[in-house]
Coordinates of C-alpha atoms in Angstrom, one line a residue:
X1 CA -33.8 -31.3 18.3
X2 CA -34.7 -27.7 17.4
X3 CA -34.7 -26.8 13.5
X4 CA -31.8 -24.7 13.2
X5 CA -31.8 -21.3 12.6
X6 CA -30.0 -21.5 9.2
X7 CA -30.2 -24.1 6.8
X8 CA -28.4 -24.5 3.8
X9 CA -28.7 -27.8 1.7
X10 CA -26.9 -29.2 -1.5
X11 CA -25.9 -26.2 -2.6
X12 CA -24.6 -25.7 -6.4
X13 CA -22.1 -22.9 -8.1
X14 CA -19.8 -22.8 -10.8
X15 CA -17.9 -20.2 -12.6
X16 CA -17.5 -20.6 -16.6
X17 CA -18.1 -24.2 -16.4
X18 CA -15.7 -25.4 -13.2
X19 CA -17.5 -25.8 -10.2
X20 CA -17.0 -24.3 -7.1
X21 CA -19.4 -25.3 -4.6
X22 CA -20.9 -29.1 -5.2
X23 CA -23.4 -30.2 -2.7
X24 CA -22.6 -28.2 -0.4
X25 CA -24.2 -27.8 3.4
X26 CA -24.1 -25.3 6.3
X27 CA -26.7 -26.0 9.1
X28 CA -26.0 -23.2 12.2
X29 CA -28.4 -23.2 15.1
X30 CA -29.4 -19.8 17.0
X31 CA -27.5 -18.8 20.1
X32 CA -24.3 -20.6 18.1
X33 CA -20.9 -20.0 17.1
X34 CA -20.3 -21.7 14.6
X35 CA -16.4 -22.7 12.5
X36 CA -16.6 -22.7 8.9
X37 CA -13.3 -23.6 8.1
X38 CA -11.0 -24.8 4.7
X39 CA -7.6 -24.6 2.9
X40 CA -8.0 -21.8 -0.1
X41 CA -10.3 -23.0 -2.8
X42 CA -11.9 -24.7 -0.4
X43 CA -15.1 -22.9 -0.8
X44 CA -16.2 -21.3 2.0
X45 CA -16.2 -17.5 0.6
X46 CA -18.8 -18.8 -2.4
X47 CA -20.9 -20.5 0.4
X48 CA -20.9 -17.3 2.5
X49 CA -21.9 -14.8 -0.5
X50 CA -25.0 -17.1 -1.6
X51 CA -26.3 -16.5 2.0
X52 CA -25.6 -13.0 1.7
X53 CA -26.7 -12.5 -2.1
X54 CA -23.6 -11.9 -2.9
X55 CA -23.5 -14.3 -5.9
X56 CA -26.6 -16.5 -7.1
X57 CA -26.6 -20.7 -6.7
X58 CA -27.4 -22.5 -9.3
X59 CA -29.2 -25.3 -7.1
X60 CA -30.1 -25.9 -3.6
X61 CA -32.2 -24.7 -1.2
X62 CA -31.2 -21.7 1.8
X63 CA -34.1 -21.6 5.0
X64 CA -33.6 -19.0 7.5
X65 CA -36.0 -18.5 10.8
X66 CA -38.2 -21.2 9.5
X67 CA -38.8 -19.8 5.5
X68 CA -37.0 -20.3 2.5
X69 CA -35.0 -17.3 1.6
X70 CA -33.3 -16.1 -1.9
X71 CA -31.5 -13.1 -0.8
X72 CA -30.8 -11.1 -4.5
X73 CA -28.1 -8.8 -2.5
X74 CA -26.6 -8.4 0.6
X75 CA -28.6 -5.5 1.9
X76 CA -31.3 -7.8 1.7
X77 CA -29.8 -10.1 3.0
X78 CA -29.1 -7.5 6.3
X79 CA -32.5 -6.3 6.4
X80 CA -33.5 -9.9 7.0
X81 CA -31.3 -10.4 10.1
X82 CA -27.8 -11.8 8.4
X83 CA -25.2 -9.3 8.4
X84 CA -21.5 -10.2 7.5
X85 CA -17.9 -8.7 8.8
X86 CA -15.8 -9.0 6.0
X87 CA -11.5 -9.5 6.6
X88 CA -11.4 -6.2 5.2
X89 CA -13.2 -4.2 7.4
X90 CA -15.8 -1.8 4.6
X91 CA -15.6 1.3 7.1
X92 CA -15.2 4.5 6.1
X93 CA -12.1 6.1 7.9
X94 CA -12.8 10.0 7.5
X95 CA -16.5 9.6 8.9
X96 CA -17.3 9.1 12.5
X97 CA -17.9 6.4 14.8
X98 CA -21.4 7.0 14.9
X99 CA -21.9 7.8 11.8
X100 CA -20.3 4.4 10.5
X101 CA -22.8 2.7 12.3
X102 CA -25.9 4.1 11.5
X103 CA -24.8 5.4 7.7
X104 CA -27.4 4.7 5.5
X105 CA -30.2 3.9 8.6
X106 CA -30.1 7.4 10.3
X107 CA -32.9 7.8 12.3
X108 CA -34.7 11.2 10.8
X109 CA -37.1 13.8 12.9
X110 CA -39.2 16.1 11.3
X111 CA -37.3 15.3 7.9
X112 CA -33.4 15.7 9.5
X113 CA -31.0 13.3 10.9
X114 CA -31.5 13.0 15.0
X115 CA -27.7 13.4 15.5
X116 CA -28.9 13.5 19.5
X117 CA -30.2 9.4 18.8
X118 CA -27.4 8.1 16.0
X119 CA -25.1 9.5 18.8
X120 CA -26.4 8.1 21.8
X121 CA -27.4 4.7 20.3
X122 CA -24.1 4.6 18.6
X123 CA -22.6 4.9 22.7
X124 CA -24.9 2.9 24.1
X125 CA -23.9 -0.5 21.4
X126 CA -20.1 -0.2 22.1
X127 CA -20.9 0.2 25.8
X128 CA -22.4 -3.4 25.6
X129 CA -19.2 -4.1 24.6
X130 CA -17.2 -2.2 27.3
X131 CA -16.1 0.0 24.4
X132 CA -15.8 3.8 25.6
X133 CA -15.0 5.8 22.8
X134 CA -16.1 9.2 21.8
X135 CA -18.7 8.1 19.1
X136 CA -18.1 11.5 17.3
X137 CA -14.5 11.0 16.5
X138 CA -13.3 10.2 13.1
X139 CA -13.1 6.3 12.7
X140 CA -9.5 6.4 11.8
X141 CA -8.5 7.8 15.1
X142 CA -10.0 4.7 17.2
X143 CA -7.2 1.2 17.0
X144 CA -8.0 -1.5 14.5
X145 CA -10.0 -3.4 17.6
X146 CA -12.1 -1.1 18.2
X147 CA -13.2 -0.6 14.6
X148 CA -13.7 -4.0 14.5
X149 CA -16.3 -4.1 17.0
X150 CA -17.7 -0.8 15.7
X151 CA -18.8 -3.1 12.7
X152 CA -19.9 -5.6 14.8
X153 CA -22.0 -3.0 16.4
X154 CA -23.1 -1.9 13.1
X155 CA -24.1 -5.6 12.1
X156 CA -26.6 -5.7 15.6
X157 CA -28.0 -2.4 14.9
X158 CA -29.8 -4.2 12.0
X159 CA -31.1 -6.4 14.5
X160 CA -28.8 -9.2 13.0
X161 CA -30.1 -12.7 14.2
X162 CA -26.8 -14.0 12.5
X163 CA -23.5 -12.4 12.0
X164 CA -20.8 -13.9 9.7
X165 CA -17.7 -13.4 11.0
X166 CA -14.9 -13.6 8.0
X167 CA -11.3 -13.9 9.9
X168 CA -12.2 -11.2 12.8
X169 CA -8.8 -11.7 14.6
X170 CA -6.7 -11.6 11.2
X171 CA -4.9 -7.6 12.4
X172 CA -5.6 -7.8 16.2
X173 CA -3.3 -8.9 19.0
X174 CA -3.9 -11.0 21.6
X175 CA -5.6 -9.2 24.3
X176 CA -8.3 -7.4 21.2
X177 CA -8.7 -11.0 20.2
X178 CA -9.5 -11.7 24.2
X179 CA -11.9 -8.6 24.3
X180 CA -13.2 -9.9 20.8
X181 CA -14.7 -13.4 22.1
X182 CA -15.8 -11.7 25.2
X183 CA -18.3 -10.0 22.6
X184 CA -19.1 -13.0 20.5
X185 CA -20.3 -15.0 24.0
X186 CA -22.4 -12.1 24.9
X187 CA -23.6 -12.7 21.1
X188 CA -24.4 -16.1 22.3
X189 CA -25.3 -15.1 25.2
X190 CA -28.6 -13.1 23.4
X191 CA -29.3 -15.8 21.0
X192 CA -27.7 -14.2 18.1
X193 CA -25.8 -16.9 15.9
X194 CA -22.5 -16.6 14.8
X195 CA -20.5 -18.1 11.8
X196 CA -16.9 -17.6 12.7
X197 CA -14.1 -18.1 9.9
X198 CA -10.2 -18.8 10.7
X199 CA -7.9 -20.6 10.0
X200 CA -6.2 -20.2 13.6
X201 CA -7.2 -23.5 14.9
X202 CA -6.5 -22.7 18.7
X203 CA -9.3 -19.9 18.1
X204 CA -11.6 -22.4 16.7
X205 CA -11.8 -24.3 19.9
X206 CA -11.3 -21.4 22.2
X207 CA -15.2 -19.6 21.1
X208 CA -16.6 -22.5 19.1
X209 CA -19.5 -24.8 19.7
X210 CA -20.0 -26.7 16.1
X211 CA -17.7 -27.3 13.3
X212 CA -18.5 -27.5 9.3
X213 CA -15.2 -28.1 7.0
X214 CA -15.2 -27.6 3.3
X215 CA -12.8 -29.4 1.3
X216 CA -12.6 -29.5 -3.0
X217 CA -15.9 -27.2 -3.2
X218 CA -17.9 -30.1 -0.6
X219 CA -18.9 -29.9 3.0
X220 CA -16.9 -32.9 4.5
X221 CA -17.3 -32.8 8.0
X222 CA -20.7 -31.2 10.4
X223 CA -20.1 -32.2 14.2
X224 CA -19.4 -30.8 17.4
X225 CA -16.0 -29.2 18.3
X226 CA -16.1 -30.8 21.8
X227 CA -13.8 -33.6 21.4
X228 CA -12.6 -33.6 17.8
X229 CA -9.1 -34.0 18.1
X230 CA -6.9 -31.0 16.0
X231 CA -4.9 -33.7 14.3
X232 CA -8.6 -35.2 12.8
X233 CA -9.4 -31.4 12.0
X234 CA -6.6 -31.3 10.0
X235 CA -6.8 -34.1 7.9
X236 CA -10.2 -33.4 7.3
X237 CA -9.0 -30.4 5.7
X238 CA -6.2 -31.6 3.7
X239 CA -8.3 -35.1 2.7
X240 CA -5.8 -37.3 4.2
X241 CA -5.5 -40.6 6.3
X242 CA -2.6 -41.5 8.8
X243 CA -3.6 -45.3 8.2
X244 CA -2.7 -44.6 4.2
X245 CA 0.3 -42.3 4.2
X246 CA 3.1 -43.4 2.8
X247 CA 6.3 -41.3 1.9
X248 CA 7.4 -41.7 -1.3
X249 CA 11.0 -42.7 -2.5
X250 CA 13.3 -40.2 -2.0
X251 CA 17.3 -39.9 -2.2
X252 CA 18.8 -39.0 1.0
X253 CA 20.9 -35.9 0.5
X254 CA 24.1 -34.8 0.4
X255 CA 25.3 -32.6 3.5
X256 CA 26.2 -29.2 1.6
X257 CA 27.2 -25.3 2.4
X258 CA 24.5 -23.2 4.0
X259 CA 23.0 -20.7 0.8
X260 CA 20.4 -19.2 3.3
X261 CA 19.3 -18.7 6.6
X262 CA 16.5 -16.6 8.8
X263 CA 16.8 -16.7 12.3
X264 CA 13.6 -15.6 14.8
X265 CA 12.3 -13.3 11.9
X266 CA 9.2 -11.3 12.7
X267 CA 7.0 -9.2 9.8
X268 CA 4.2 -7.6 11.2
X269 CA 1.3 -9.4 12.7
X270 CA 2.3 -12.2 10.3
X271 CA 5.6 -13.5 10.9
X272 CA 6.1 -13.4 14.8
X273 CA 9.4 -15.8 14.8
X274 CA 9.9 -17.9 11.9
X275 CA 13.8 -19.6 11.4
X276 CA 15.1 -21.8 9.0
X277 CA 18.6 -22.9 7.3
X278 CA 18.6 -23.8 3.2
X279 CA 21.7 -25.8 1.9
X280 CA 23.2 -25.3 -1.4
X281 CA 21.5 -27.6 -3.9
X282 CA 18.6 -28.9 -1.2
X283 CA 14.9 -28.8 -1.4
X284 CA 13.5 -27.6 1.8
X285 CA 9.7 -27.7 1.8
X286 CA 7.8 -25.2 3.8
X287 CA 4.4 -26.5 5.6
X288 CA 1.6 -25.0 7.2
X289 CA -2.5 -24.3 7.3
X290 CA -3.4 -21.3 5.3
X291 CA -2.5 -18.0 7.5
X292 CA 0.4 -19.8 8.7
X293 CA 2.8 -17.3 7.8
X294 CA 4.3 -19.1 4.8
X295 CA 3.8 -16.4 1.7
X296 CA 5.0 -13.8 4.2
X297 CA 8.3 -15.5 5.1
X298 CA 9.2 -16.1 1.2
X299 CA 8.2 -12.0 0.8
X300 CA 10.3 -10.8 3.8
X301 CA 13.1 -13.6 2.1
X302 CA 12.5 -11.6 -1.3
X303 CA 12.8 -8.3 0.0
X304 CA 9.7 -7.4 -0.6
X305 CA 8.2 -7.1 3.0
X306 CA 10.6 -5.6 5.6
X307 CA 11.3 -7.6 8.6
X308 CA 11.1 -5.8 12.3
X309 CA 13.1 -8.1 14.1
X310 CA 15.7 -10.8 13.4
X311 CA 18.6 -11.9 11.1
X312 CA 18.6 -12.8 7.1
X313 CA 22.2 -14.5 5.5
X314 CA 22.3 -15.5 2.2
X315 CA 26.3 -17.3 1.3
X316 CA 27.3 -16.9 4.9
X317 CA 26.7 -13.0 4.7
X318 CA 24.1 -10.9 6.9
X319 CA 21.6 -9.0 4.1
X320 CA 19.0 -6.2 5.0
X321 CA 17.1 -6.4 1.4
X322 CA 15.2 -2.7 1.1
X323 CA 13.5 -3.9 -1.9
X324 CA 13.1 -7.3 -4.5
X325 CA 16.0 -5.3 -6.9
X326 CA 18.6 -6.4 -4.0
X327 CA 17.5 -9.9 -3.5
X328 CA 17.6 -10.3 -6.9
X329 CA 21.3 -9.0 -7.3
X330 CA 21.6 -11.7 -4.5
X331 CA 20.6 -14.5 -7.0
X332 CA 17.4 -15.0 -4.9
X333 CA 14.1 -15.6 -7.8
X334 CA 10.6 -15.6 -5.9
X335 CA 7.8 -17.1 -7.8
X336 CA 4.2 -16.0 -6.3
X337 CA 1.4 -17.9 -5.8
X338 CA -0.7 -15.9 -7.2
X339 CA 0.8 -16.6 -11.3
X340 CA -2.1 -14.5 -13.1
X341 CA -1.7 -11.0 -10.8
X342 CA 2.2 -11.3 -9.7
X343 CA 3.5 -13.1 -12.5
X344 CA 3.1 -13.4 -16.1
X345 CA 1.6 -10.4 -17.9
X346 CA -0.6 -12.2 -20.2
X347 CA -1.1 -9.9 -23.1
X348 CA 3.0 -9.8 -23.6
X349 CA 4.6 -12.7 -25.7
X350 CA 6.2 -15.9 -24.1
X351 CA 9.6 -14.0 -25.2
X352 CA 9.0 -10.5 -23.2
X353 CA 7.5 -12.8 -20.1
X354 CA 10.4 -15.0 -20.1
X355 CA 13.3 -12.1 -20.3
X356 CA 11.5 -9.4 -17.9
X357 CA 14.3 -9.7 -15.4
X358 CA 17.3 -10.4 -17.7
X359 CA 15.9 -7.3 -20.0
X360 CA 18.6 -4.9 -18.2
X361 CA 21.6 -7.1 -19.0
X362 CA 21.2 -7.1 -22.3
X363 CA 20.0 -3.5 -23.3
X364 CA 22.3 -0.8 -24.5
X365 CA 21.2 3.1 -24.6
X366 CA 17.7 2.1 -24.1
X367 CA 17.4 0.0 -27.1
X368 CA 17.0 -3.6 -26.1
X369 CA 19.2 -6.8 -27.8
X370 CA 16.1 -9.0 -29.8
X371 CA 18.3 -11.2 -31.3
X372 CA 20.3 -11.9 -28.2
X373 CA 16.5 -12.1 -26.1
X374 CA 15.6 -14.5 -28.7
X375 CA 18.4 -16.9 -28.8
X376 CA 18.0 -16.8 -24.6
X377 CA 13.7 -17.5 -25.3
X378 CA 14.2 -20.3 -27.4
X379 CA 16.9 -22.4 -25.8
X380 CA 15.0 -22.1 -22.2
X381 CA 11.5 -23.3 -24.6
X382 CA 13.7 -26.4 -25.4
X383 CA 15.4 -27.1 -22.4
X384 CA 12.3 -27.0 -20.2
X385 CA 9.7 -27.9 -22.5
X386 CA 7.8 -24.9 -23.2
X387 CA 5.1 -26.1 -25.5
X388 CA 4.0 -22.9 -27.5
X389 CA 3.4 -22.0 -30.9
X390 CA 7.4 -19.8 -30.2
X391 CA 8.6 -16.7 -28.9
X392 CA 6.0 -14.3 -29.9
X393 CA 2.5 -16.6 -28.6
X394 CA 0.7 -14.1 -26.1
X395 CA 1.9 -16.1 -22.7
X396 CA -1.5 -15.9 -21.6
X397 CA -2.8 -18.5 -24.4
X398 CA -1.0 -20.8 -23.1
X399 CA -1.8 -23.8 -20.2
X400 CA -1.3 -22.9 -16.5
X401 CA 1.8 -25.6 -16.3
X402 CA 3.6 -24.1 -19.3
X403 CA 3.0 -20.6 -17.7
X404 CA 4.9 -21.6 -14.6
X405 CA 7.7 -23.0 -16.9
X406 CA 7.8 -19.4 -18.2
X407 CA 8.2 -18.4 -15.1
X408 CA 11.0 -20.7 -14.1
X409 CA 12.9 -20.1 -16.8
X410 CA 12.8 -16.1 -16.4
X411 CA 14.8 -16.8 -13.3
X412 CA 17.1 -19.3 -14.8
X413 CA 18.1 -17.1 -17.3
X414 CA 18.8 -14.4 -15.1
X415 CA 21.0 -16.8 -13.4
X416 CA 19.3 -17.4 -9.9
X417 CA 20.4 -19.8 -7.6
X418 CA 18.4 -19.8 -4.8
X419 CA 14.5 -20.3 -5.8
X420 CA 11.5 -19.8 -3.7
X421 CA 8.5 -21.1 -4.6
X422 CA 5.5 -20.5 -3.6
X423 CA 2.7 -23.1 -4.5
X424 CA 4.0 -23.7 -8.3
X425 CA 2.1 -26.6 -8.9
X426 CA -1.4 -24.9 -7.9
X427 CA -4.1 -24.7 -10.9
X428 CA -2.3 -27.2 -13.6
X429 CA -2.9 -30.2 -14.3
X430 CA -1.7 -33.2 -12.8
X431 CA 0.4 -33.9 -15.6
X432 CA 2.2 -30.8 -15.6
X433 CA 2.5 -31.2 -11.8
X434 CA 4.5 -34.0 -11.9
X435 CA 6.9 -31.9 -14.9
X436 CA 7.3 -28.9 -12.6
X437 CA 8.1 -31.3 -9.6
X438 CA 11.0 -33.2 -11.9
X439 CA 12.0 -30.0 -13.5
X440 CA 12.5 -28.8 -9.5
X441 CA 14.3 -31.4 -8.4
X442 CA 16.7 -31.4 -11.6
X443 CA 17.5 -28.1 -11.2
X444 CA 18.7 -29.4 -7.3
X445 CA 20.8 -31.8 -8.9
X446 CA 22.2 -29.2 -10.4
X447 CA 22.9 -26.7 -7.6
X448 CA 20.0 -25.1 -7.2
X449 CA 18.8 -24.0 -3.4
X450 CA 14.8 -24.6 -3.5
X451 CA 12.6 -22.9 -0.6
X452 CA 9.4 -24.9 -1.7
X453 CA 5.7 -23.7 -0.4
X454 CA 2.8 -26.5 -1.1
X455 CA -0.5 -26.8 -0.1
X456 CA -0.5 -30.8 -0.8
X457 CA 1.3 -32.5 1.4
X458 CA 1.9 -35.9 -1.0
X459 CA 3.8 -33.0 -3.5
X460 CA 5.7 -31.6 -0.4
X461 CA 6.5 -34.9 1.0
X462 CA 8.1 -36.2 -2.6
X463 CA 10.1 -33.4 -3.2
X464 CA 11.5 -32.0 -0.6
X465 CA 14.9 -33.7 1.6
X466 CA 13.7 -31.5 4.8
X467 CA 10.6 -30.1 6.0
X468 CA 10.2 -27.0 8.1
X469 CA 6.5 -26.4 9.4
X470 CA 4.9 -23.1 10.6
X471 CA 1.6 -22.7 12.2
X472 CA 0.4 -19.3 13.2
X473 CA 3.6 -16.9 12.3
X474 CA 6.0 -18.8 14.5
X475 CA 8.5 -22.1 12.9
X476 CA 6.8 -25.1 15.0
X477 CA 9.1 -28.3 14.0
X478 CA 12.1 -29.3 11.5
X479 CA 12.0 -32.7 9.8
X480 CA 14.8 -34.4 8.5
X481 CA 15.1 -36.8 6.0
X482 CA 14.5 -39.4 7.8
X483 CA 11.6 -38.0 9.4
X484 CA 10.0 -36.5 6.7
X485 CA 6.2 -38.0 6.2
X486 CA 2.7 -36.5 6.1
X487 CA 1.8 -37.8 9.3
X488 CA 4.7 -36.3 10.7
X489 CA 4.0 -33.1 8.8
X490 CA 0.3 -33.1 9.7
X491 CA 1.2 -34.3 13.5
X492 CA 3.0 -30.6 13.4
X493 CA 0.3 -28.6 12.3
X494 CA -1.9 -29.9 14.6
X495 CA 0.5 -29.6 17.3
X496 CA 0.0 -33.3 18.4
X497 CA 3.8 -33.4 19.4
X498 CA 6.3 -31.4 21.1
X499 CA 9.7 -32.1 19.5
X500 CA 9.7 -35.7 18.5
X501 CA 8.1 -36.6 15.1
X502 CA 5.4 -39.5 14.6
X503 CA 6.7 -42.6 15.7

């Protein structure tokens, strides 16, 4: 077998001590496409910026066309033949086609840019593409495909020998996704290797010839796609078995009052038709792969994205939510995934983190009610366990699991009663995992409506009494009680079944 064209072996990185890549491996041949695919965390964005200079390994080894490379940044990365197309396309809008292809590599005559080449080369690259465009336009005239493969262009103007493709097809509809894999199989076509991440798995075996999944910071899987069942692919991912899943004890519930429901809701490119009914005092658990649509349902729940099409009721009323403020006056609480940037402001005390939202209610011509905030801070420290020095510790000294507590109780105390969650247990410990889960399901017991996002299926599983699944913007199954299992669950994702769950 030929040497591949890219070779990266036991690779090492961590950040401030944790590790983020341990071991890990990426081996793409030339003429390739190649999926590099994980669930967030996973480490696939580390792996990529050590190839591209980006960041610096602390061990392993990187050879590319037959050498051993060290690439210091990305630029020298490119001028070595590996360019990258971020998510986020790094375009400049106001400048031209042309120029954004050539920009910082314009061919010069007798000292001066040749505007006569950078505009005809700039033509003649999207042409390979069947792209007709006037190359002298402003960028931001031309549609998001097109300045997608304007960077592509600009990656094989370097005489790229591999292009890294970070979720191309992230903001483009289905035909720009069609026109975009006609490009990458001329790609191959040429010999030019291609790493292509997603997390749409019908994409991955649409363009892709090999396979590498990254799980916990590890390459776990290297094989071709050909014949790798999606259902395998996915529990690759998540790290689980069918032969050892096991649901765990949980009380069937108690047929309640509706408290919300979203029926065929579509948000942008995200959310194309996403439904699903919460009962009063029920955890529903909400599954999916990354870019499933999940976040985006619980922000278009919240208010804070607006939905194009479809119906929101909250108590048996219709709602059109303009902004958080009126989902909020709805009794609706929405805790982020992301804790440190959309939650707690860490230099503030436990006491102003903790009363943010009930602030209004109890302040009178602008001056705000410290005794009354106090008495609030340090019954919701008792009753959920808040282990801090007291009111005034900065929130941000304390652990990840008593930060989400914080967080809980800012919504309790502004008397909430419909909670959605999005990945509270992620980045604490396992003990304060299982505290946040009992906390959850106590406050059920006590009335509380639950919209719960996890990443870890065994959490999901145990907590929630149903289990809706998306995959790819669009509600794919509903699993009762009786059905609900990781199999089942995982049997979804991949979309092994139709309707009827895992036997």
């Amino acid at each position: 077998m030929a040497q591949p064209l890219l070779s990266m072996q036991g690779i090492d990185k961590s950040f401030g001590g944790v590790p983020a890549l341990i071991g890990a491996r990426l081996a793409v041949r030339a003429g390739e496409v190649h999926a590099l695919i994980g669930q967030n965390g996973a480490g696939k964005s580390t792996l990529i910026k050590i190839l591209t200079g980006a960041y610096r390994r602390d061990a392993g080894e990187i050879v590319f066309d037959g050498r051993r490379v060290d690439f210091r940044s990305p630029v020298e990365a490119q001028a070595a033949g590996v360019s990258t197309i971020h998510q986020e396309l790094n375009l400049i809008p106001l400048r031209s086609v042309a120029e954004n292809i050539f920009i910082g590599r314009e061919p010069l005559r007798r000292g001066r840019i040749d505007w006569a080449t950078v505009h005809g080369e700039a033509a003649r690259l999207l042409g390979t593409f069947g792209i007709d465009v006037d190359v002298r336009q402003p960028l931001r005239a031309c549609s998001t495909a097109t300045q997608q493969m304007v960077a592509i262009a600009r990656a094989l103007s370097t005489e790229a020998r591999l292009v890294v493709m970070d979720e191309p097809t992230s903001s483009l509809d289905r035909a720009e996704v069609k026109a975009l894999f006609a490009v990458i199989r001329q790609l191959r076509g040429r010999g030019v290797a291609v790493v292509f991440v997603s997390h749409r798995l019908d994409e991955l075996y649409a363009v892709c010839d090999r396979i590498t999944i990254m799980r916990d910071g590890r390459t776990v899987v290297e094989r071709d796609l050909a014949g790798f069942a999606k259902l395998a692919l996915v529990q690759a991912m998540l790290g689980r078995e069918l032969e050892a899943l096991q649901a765990a004890q949980r009380a069937a519930p108690v047929a309640t009052r509706e408290a919300l429901a979203a029926t065929s809701v579509k948000s942008g490119r995200r959310v194309e038709d996403a439904s699903l009914a919460l009962g009063e005092g029920e955890i529903l658990g909400l599954a999916g792969l990354l870019g499933a649509g999940r976040t985006e349902l619980a922000r278009c729940l919240f208010g804070a994205d607006p939905i194009d099409a479809g119906q929101i009721v909250v108590g048996g009323t219709p709602v059109e939510f303009e902004s958080p403020a009126q989902a909020i006056a709805h009794g609706i609480a929405y805790l982020s995934e992301d804790r440190k940037t959309e939650g707690i402001v860490p230099a503030l005390s436990v006491l102003d983190n903790l009363t943010l939202v009930l602030l209004p209610r109890l302040t009178r011509w602008g001056i705000a009610d410290r005794h009354a905030l106090r008495e609030v801070t340090l019954r919701y420290i008792e009753r959920l366990g808040i282990r801090c020095t007291g009111p005034d510790q900065p929130v941000g000294e304390l652990s990840g699991g008593n930060q989400q507590k914080v967080l809980l109780a800012r919504w309790l105390a502004a008397d909430s009663r419909l909670l959605l969650l999005d990945e509270p247990t992620r980045g604490i410990d396992v003990g304060a995992k299982a505290e946040i889960l009992g906390l959850i399901r106590e406050l059920a017991g006590q009335g509380l409506s639950t919209l719960l996002i996890a990443s870890e299926l065994e959490e999901l599983v145990a907590a929630s009494d149903r289990i809706v699944v998306m995959r790819e913007g669009r509600t794919v199954a509903e699993l009762d009680f009786d059905a609900v299992s990781e199999a089942n669950v995982m049997a979804a994702m991949a979309d092994a079944v139709a309707e009827a769950p895992v036997a």
